[in-house]
Coordinates of C-alpha atoms and ligand atoms in Angstrom, one line a residue:
X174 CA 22.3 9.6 -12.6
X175 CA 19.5 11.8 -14.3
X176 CA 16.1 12.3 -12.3
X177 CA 14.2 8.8 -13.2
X178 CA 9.8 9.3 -12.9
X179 CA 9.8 6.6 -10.5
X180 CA 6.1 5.4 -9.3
X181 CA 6.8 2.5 -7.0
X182 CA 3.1 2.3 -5.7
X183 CA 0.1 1.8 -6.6
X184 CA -3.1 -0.7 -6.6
X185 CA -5.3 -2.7 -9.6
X186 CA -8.6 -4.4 -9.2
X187 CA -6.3 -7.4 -7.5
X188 CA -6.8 -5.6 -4.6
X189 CA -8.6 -2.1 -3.6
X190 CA -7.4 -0.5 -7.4
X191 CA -10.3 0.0 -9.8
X192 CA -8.1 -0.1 -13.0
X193 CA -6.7 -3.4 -14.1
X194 CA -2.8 -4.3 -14.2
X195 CA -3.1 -3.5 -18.0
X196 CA -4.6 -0.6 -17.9
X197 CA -2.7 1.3 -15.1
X198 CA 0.8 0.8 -16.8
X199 CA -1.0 2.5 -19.9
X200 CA -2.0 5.0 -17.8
X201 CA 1.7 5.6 -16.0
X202 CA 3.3 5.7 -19.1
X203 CA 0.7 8.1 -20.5
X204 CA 1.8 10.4 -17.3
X205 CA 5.4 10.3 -17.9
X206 CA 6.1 7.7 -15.4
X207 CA 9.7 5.4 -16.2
X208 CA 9.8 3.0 -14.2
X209 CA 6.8 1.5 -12.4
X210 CA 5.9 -1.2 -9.7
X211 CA 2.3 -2.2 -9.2
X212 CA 1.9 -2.8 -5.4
X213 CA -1.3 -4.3 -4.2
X214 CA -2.0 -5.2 -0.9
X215 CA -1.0 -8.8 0.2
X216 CA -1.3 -9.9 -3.1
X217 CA 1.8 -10.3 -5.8
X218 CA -1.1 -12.2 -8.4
X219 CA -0.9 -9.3 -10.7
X220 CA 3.0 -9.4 -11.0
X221 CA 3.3 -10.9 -14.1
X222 CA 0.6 -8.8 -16.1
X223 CA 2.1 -5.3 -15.1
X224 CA 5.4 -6.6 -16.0
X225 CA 3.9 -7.7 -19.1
X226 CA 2.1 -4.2 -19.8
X227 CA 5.2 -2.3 -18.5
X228 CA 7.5 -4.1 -21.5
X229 CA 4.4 -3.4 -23.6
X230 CA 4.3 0.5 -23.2
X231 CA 8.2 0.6 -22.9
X232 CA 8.4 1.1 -19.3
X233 CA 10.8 0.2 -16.5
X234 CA 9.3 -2.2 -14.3
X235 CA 10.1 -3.1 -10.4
X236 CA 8.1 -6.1 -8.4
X237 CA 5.7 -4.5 -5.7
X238 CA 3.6 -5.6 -3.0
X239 CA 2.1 -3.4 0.2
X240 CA 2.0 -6.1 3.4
X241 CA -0.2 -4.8 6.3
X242 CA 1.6 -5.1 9.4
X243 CA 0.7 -4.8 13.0
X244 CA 3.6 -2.9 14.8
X245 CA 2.7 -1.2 18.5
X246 CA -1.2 -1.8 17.9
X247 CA -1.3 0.0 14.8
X248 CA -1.4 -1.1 11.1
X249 CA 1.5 -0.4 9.3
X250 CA 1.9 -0.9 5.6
X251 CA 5.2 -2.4 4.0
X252 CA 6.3 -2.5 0.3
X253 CA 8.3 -4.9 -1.3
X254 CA 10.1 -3.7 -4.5
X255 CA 12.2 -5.8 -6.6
X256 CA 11.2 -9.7 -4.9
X257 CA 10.8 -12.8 -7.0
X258 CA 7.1 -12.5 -7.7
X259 CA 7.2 -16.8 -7.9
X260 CA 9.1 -17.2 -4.5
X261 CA 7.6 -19.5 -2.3
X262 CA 7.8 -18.4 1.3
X263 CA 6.9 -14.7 0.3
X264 CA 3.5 -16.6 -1.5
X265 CA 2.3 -18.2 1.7
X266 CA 3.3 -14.9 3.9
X267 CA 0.6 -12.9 1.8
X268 CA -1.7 -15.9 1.5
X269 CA -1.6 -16.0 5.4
X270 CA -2.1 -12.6 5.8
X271 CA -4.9 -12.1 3.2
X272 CA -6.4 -15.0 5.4
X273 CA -8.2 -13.1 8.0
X274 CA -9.7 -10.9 5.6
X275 CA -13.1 -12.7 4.6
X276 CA -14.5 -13.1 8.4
X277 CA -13.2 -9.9 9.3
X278 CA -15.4 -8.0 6.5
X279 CA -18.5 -10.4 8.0
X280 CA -17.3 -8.6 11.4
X281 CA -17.7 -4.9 9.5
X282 CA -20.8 -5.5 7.8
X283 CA -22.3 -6.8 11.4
X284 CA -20.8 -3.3 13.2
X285 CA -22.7 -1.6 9.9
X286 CA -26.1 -3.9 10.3
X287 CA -26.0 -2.6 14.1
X288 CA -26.3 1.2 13.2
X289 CA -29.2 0.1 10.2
X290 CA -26.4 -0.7 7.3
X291 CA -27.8 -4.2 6.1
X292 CA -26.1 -6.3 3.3
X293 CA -23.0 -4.6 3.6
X294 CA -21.2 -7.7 2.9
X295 CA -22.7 -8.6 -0.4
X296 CA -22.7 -5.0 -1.1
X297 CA -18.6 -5.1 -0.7
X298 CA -18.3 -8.0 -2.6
X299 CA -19.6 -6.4 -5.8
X300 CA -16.7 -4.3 -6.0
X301 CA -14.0 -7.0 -5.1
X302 CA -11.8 -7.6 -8.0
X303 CA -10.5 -10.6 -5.9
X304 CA -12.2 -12.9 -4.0
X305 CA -9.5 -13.6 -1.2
X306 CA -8.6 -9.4 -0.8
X307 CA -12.2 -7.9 0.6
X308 CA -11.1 -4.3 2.0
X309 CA -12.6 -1.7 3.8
X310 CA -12.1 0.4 0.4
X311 CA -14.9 -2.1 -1.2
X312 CA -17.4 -1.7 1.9
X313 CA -16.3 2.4 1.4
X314 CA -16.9 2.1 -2.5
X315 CA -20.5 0.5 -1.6
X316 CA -21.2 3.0 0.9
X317 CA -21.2 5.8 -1.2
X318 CA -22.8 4.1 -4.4
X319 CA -25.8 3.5 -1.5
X320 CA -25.8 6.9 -1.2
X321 CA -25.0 6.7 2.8
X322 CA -21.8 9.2 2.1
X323 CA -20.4 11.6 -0.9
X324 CA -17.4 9.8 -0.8
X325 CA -14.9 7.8 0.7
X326 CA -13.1 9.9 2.8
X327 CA -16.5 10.4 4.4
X328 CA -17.1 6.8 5.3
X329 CA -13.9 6.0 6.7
X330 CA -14.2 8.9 8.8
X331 CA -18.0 8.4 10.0
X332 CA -18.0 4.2 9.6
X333 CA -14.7 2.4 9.0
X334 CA -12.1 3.9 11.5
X335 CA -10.9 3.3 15.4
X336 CA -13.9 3.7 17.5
X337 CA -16.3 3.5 14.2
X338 CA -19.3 1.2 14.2
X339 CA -17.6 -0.8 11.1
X340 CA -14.3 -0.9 12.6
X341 CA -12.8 -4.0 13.4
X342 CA -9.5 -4.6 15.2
X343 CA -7.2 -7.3 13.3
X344 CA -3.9 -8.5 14.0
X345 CA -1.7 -8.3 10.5
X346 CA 1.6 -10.1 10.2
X347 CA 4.6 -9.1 11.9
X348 CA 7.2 -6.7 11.3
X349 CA 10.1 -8.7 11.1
X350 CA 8.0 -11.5 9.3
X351 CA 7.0 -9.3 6.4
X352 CA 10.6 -7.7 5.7
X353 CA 12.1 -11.4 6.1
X354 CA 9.9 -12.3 3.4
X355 CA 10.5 -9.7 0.9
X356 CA 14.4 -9.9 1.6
X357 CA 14.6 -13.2 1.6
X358 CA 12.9 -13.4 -1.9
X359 CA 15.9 -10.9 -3.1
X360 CA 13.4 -7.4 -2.6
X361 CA 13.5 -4.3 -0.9
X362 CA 11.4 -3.5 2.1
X363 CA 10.3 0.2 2.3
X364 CA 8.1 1.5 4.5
X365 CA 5.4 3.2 3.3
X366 CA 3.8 6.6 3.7
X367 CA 5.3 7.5 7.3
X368 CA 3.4 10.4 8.5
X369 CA 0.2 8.3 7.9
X370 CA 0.6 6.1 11.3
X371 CA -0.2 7.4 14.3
X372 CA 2.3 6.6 16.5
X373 CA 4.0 8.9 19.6
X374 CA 7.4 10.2 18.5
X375 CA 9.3 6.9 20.7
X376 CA 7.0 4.3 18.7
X377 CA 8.1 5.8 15.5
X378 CA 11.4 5.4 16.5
X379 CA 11.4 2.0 17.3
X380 CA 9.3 1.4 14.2
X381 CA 12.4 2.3 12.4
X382 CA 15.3 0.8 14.6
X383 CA 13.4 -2.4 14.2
X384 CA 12.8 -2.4 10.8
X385 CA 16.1 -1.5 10.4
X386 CA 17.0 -4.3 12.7
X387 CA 15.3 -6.7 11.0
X388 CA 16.9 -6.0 7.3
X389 CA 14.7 -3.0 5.8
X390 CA 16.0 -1.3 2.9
X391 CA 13.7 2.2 2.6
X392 CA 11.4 5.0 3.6
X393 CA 8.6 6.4 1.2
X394 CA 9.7 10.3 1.2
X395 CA 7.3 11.5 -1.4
X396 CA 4.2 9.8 -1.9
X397 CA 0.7 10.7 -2.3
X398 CA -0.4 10.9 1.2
X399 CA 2.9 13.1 2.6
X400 CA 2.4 16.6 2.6
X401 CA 5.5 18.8 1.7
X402 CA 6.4 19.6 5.2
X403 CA 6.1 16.0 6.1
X404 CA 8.1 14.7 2.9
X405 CA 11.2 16.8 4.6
X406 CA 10.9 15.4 8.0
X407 CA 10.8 12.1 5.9
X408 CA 14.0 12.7 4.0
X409 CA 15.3 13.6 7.6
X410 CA 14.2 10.5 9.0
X411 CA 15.7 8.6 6.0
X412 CA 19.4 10.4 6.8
X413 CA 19.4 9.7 10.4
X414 CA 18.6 5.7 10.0
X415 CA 20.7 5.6 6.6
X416 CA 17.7 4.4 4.5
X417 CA 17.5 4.8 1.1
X418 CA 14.3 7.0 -0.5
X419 CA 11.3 5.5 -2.5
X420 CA 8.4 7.7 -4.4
X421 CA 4.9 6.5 -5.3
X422 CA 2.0 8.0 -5.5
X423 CA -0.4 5.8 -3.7
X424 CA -3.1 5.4 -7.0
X425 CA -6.1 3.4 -6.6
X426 CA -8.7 5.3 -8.7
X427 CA -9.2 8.0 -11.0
X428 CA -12.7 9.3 -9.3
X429 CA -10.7 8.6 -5.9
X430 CA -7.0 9.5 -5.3
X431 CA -6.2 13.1 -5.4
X432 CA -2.2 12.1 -6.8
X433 CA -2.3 10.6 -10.3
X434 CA 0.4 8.1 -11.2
X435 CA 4.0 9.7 -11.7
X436 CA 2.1 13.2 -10.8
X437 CA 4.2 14.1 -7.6
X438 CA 7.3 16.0 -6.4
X439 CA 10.7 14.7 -6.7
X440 CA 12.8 13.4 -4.0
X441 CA 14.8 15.4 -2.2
X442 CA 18.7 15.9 -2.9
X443 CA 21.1 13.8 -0.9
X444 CA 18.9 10.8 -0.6
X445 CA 19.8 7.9 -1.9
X446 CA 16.8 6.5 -4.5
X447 CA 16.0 2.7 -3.6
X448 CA 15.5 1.8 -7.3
X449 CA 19.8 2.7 -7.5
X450 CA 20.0 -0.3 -4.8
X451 CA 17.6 -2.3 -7.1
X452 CA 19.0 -1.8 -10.4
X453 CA 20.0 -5.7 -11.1
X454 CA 16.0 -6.4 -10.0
X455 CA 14.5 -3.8 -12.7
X456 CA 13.0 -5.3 -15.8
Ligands
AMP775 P1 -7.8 -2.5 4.7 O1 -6.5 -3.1 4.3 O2 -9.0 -3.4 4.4 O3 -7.8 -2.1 6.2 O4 -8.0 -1.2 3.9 C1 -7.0 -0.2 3.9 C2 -7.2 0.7 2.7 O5 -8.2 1.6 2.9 C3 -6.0 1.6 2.5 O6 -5.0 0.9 1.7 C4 -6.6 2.7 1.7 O7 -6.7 2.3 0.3 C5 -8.0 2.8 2.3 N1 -8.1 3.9 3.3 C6 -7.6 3.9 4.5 N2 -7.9 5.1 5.2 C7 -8.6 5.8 4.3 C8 -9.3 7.1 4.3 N3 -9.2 7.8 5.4 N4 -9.9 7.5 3.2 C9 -9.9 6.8 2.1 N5 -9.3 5.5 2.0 C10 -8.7 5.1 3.1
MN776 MN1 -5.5 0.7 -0.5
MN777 MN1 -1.0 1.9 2.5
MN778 MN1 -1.1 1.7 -0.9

């Protein structure tokens, strides 16, 4: 099979994105991109546009979402390629797990009031595309229009991480229950940018044997957030557990991510691609 420009993640105004559905798949097609999946966060609501704009720019197009996960006391991040974007169970998974979301930004914007942030929670909710997905990346967008940081790198680092005065700990949904919902609504589950979590070597083990276990399909090798040295280990990681290898570049915003859609390196030899496992899925 001939090297495919596979982007299999990114994010629209449905969740922490700033382009719309629309105008992203113009965008990845404009970049050279083939075949495409839209992945926001706990939300599938923007399914049918990017399918829609994908067939519209004549571009491949895969199902995506990007379920937040609490695995070992950290939040791990889940994509689901390939799903029926209508199936029911996988519809009330998200819905449960974007549930916690609105009293858990009132929580960030309290930590924020404490260290003489006010309104943080209004402030956020100007830049929320959807009502019922309120993420740190809207209070981090407000911070830096306020002028409290240069950007937001800088407020997650000062404000919205571990230990951080807007940091709030929240319990995601569960391993096995996100993978069970993808699979069972005939997707792929991938795990997403690997090196990001920070886990001790024996937790990342048994991050894979269980999602493994549990019926996941794939590892993100190359994506924007991996490093070169890290996209090896990756590939490595993806041999030893006999998972297949997904690319995406993580997009949420022109002015914000550093790796533009379909702008990143190719996956390494020997791996099998996820989107060969997902070719009856691919519209
Ligand atoms: P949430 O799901 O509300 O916890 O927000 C997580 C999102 O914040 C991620 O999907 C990224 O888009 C963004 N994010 C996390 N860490 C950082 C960081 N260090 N710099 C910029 N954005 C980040
Ligand atoms: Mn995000
Ligand atoms: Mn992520
Ligand atoms: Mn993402």
């Amino acid at each position: 099979m001939p090297i495919l420009n596979a982007d299999l993640h990114c994010h629209s105004v449905v969740s922490d994105g700033t382009l719309t559905p629309e105008v992203l798949a113009e965008r990845a097609a404009a970049n050279g991109v083939e075949l495409w999946a839209l992945t926001d966060h706990d939300e599938v609501g923007g399914q049918h546009r990017a399918a829609a704009a994908a067939a519209g720019v004549g571009m491949k197009y895969l199902t995506g979402t990007e379920i937040s996960v609490t695995f070992a006391g950290e939040t791990v991040h889940i994509v689901g390629l390939g799903f029926d974007p209508d199936d029911q169970r996988l519809r009330d998974g998200l819905r449960a797990t974007r549930g916690g979301r609105g009293s858990r930004a009132q929580e960030i914007a309290d930590g924020l009031a404490q260290v003489g942030i006010p309104g943080a929670y209004e402030g956020a909710l100007r830049y929320v595309g959807n009502p019922e997905l309120i993420s740190r990346t809207h209070f981090a967008r407000f911070l830096v229009d306020a002028g409290v940081c240069k950007d937001t790198s800088e407020v997650f680092r000062r404000y919205l991480t571990e230990g951080k005065p807007g940091f709030v700990p929240h319990r995601w949904a569960a391993l096995r229950d996100a993978v069970g919902w993808i699979v069972q609504a005939g997707g792929a589950a991938v795990i997403a940018h690997p090196a990001r979590y920070k886990f001790t070597a024996n937790e990342e083990y048994a991050l894979f044997t269980e999602f493994k276990a549990h019926g996941g399909t794939g590892v993100e090798v190359v994506t924007g957030s991996h490093t070169a040295a890290e996209a090896v280990k990756y590939a490595g990681m993806a041999r030893e557990f006999g998972l297949a290898a997904s690319r995406g570049s993580d997009f949420h915003s022109p002015d914000e991510s550093h790796t533009d859609l379909g702008k990143l390196p190719w996956l390494p030899g020997e791996l099998t691609p996820v989107w060969e496992l997902l070719a009856e899925r691919i519209q």
